[in-house]
PDB file of C-alpha atoms in Angstrom:
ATOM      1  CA  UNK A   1      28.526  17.818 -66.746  1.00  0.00           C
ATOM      2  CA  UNK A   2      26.912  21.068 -65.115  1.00  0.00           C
ATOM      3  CA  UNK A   3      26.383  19.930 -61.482  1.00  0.00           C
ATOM      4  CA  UNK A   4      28.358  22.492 -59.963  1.00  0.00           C
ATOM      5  CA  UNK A   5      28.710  25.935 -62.105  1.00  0.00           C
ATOM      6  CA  UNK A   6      32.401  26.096 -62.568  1.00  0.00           C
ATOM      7  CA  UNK A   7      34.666  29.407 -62.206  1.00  0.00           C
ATOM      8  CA  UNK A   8      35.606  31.651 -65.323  1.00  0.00           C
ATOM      9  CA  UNK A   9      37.227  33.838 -66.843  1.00  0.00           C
ATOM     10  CA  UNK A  10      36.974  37.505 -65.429  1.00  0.00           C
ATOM     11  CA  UNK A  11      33.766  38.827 -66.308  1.00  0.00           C
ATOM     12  CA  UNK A  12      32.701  35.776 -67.705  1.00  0.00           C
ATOM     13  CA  UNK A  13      29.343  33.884 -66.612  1.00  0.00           C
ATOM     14  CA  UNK A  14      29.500  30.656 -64.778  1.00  0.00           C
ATOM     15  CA  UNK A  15      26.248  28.350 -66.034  1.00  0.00           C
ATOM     16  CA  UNK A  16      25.225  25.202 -64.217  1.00  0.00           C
ATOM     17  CA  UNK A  17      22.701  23.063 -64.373  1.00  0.00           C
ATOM     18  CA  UNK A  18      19.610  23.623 -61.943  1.00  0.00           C
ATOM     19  CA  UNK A  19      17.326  20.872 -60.511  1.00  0.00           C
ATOM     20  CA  UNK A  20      15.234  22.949 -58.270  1.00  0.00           C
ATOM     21  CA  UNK A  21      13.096  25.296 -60.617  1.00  0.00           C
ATOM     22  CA  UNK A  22      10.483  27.564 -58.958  1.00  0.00           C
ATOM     23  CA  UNK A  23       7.167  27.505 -60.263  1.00  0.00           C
ATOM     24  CA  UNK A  24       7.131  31.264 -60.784  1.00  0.00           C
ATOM     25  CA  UNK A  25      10.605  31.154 -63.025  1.00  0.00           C
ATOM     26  CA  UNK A  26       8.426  28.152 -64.799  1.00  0.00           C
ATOM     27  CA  UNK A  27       5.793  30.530 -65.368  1.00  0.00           C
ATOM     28  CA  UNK A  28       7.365  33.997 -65.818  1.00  0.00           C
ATOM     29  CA  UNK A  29       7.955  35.866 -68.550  1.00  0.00           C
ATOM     30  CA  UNK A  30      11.114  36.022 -70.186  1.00  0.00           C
ATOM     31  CA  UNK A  31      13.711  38.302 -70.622  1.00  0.00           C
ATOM     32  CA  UNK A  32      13.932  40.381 -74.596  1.00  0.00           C
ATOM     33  CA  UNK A  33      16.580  39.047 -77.171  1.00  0.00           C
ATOM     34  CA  UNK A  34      18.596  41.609 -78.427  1.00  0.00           C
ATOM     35  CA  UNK A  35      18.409  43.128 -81.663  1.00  0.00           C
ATOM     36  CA  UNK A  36      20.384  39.939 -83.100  1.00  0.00           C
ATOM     37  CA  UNK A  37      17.950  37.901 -81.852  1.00  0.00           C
ATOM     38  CA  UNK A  38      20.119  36.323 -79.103  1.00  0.00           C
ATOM     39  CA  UNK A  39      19.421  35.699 -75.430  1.00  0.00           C
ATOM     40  CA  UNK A  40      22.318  37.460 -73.641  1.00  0.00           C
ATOM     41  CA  UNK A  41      23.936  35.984 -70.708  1.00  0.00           C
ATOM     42  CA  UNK A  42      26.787  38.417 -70.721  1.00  0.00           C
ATOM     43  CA  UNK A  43      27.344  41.342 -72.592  1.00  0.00           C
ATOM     44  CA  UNK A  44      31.085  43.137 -72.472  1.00  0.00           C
ATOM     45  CA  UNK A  45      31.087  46.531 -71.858  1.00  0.00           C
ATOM     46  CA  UNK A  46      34.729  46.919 -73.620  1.00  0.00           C
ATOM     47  CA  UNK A  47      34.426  44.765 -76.194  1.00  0.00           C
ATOM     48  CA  UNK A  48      31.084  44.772 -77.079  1.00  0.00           C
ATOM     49  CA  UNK A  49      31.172  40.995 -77.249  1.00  0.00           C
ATOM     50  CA  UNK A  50      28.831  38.600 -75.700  1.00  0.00           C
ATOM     51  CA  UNK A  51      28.302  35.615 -74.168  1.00  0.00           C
ATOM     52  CA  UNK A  52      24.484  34.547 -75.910  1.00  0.00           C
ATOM     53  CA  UNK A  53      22.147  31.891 -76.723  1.00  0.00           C
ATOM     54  CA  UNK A  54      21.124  32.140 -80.351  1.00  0.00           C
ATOM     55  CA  UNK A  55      18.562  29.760 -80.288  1.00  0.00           C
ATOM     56  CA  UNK A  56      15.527  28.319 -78.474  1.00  0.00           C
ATOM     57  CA  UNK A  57      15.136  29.203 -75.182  1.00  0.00           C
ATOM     58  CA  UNK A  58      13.646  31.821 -72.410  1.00  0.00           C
ATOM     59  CA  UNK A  59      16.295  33.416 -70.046  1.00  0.00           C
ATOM     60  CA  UNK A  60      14.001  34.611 -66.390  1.00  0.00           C
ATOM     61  CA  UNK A  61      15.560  36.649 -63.608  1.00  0.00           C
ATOM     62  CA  UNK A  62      15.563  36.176 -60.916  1.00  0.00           C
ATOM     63  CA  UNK A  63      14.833  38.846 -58.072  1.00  0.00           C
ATOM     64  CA  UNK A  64      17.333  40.762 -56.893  1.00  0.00           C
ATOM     65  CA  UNK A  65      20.387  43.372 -58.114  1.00  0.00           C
ATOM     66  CA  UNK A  66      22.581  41.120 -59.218  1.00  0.00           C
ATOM     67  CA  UNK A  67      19.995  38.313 -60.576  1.00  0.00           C
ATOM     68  CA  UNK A  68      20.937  35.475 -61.479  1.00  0.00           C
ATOM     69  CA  UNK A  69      19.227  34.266 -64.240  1.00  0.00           C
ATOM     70  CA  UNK A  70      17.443  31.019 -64.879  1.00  0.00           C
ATOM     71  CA  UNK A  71      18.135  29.704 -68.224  1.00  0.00           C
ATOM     72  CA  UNK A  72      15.177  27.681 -69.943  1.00  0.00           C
ATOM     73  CA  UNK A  73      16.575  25.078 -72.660  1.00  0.00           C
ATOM     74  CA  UNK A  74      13.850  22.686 -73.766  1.00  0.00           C
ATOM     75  CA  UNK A  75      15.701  21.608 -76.939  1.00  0.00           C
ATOM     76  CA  UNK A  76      19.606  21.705 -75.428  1.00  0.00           C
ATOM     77  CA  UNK A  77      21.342  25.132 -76.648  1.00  0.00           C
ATOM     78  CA  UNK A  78      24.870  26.456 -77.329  1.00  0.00           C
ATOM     79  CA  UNK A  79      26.772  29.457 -75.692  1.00  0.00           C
ATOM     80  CA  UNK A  80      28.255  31.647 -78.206  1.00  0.00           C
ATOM     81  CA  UNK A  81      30.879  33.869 -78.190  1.00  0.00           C
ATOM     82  CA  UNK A  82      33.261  35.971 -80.546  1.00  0.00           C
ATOM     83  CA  UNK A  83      36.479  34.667 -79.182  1.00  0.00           C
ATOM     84  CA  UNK A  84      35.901  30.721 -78.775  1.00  0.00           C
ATOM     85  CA  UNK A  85      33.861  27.929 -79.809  1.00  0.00           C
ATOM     86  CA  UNK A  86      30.279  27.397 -78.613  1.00  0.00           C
ATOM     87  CA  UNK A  87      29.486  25.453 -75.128  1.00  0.00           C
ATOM     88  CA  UNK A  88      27.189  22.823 -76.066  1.00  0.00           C
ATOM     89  CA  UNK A  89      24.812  22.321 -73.178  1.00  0.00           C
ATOM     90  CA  UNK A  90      21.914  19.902 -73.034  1.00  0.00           C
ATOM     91  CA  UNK A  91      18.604  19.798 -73.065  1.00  0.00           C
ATOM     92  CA  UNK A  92      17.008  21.688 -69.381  1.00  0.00           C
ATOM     93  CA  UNK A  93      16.924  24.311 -66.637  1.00  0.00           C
ATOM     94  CA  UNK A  94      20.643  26.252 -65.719  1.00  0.00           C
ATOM     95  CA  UNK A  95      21.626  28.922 -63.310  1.00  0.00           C
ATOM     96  CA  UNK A  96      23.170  32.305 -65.220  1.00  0.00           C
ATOM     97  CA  UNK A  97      24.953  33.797 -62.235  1.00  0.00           C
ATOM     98  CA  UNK A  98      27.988  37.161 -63.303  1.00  0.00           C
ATOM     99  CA  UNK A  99      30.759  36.817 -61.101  1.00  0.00           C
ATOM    100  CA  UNK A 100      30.694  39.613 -58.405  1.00  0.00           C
ATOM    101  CA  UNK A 101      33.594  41.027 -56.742  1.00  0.00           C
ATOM    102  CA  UNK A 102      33.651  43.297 -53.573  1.00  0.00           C
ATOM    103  CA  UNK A 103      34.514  47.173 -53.245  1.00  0.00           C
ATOM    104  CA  UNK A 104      34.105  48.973 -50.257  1.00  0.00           C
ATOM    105  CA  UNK A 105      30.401  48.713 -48.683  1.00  0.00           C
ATOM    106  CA  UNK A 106      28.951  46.991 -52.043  1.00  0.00           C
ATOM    107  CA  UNK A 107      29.128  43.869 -54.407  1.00  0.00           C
ATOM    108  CA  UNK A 108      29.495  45.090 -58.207  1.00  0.00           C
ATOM    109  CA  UNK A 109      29.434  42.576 -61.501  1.00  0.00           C
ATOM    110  CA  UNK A 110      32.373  42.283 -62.526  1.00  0.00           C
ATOM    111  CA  UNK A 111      33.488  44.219 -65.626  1.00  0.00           C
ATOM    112  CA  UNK A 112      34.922  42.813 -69.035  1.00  0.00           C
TER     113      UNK A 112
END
């Protein structure tokens, strides 16, 4: 279902699944929830609304600017949202990676 992460919506984050976990994401500690008690994928800087994990789960970055994130579901999760239904997603590891776009002489996350 997740083998390749899929393209989005502007802004959006593309999650797939990941087979190759480091041992140090494995080990590492995780990122805070927010005051909601989510784990945020993406948050929308117009909006305010965000793309989160409410429940179980540890969300690592990974080194680097832009991340990505690895995405730690031992008990299968749901991506939640304020404008459409949660994305069931099984059980395991998946790749959190912001869709970048290019301006002159740098990458930049794209903004809601």
């Amino acid at each position: 279902m997740f083998g390749r992460p899929r393209r989005t919506g502007r802004g959006q984050p593309c999650t797939g699944r990941e087979t190759a976990v480091p041992e140090r994401a494995r080990t590492a500690a995780g990122e805070p929830r927010d005051a909601r008690g989510r784990l945020v994928l993406a948050f929308g800087e117009v909006t305010g609304h965000a793309h989160a994990i409410p429940g179980p789960g540890r969300l690592v970055r990974e080194p680097g600017p832009h991340g990505p994130f690895l995405l730690d579901l031992p008990e299968g999760g749901r991506v939640v949202h304020e404008e459409h239904a949660p994305i069931p997603l099984p059980k395991g590891w998946y790749r959190v990676v912001r869709q970048r776009e290019y301006v002159p002489g740098a990458y930049r996350i794209v903004a809601d």
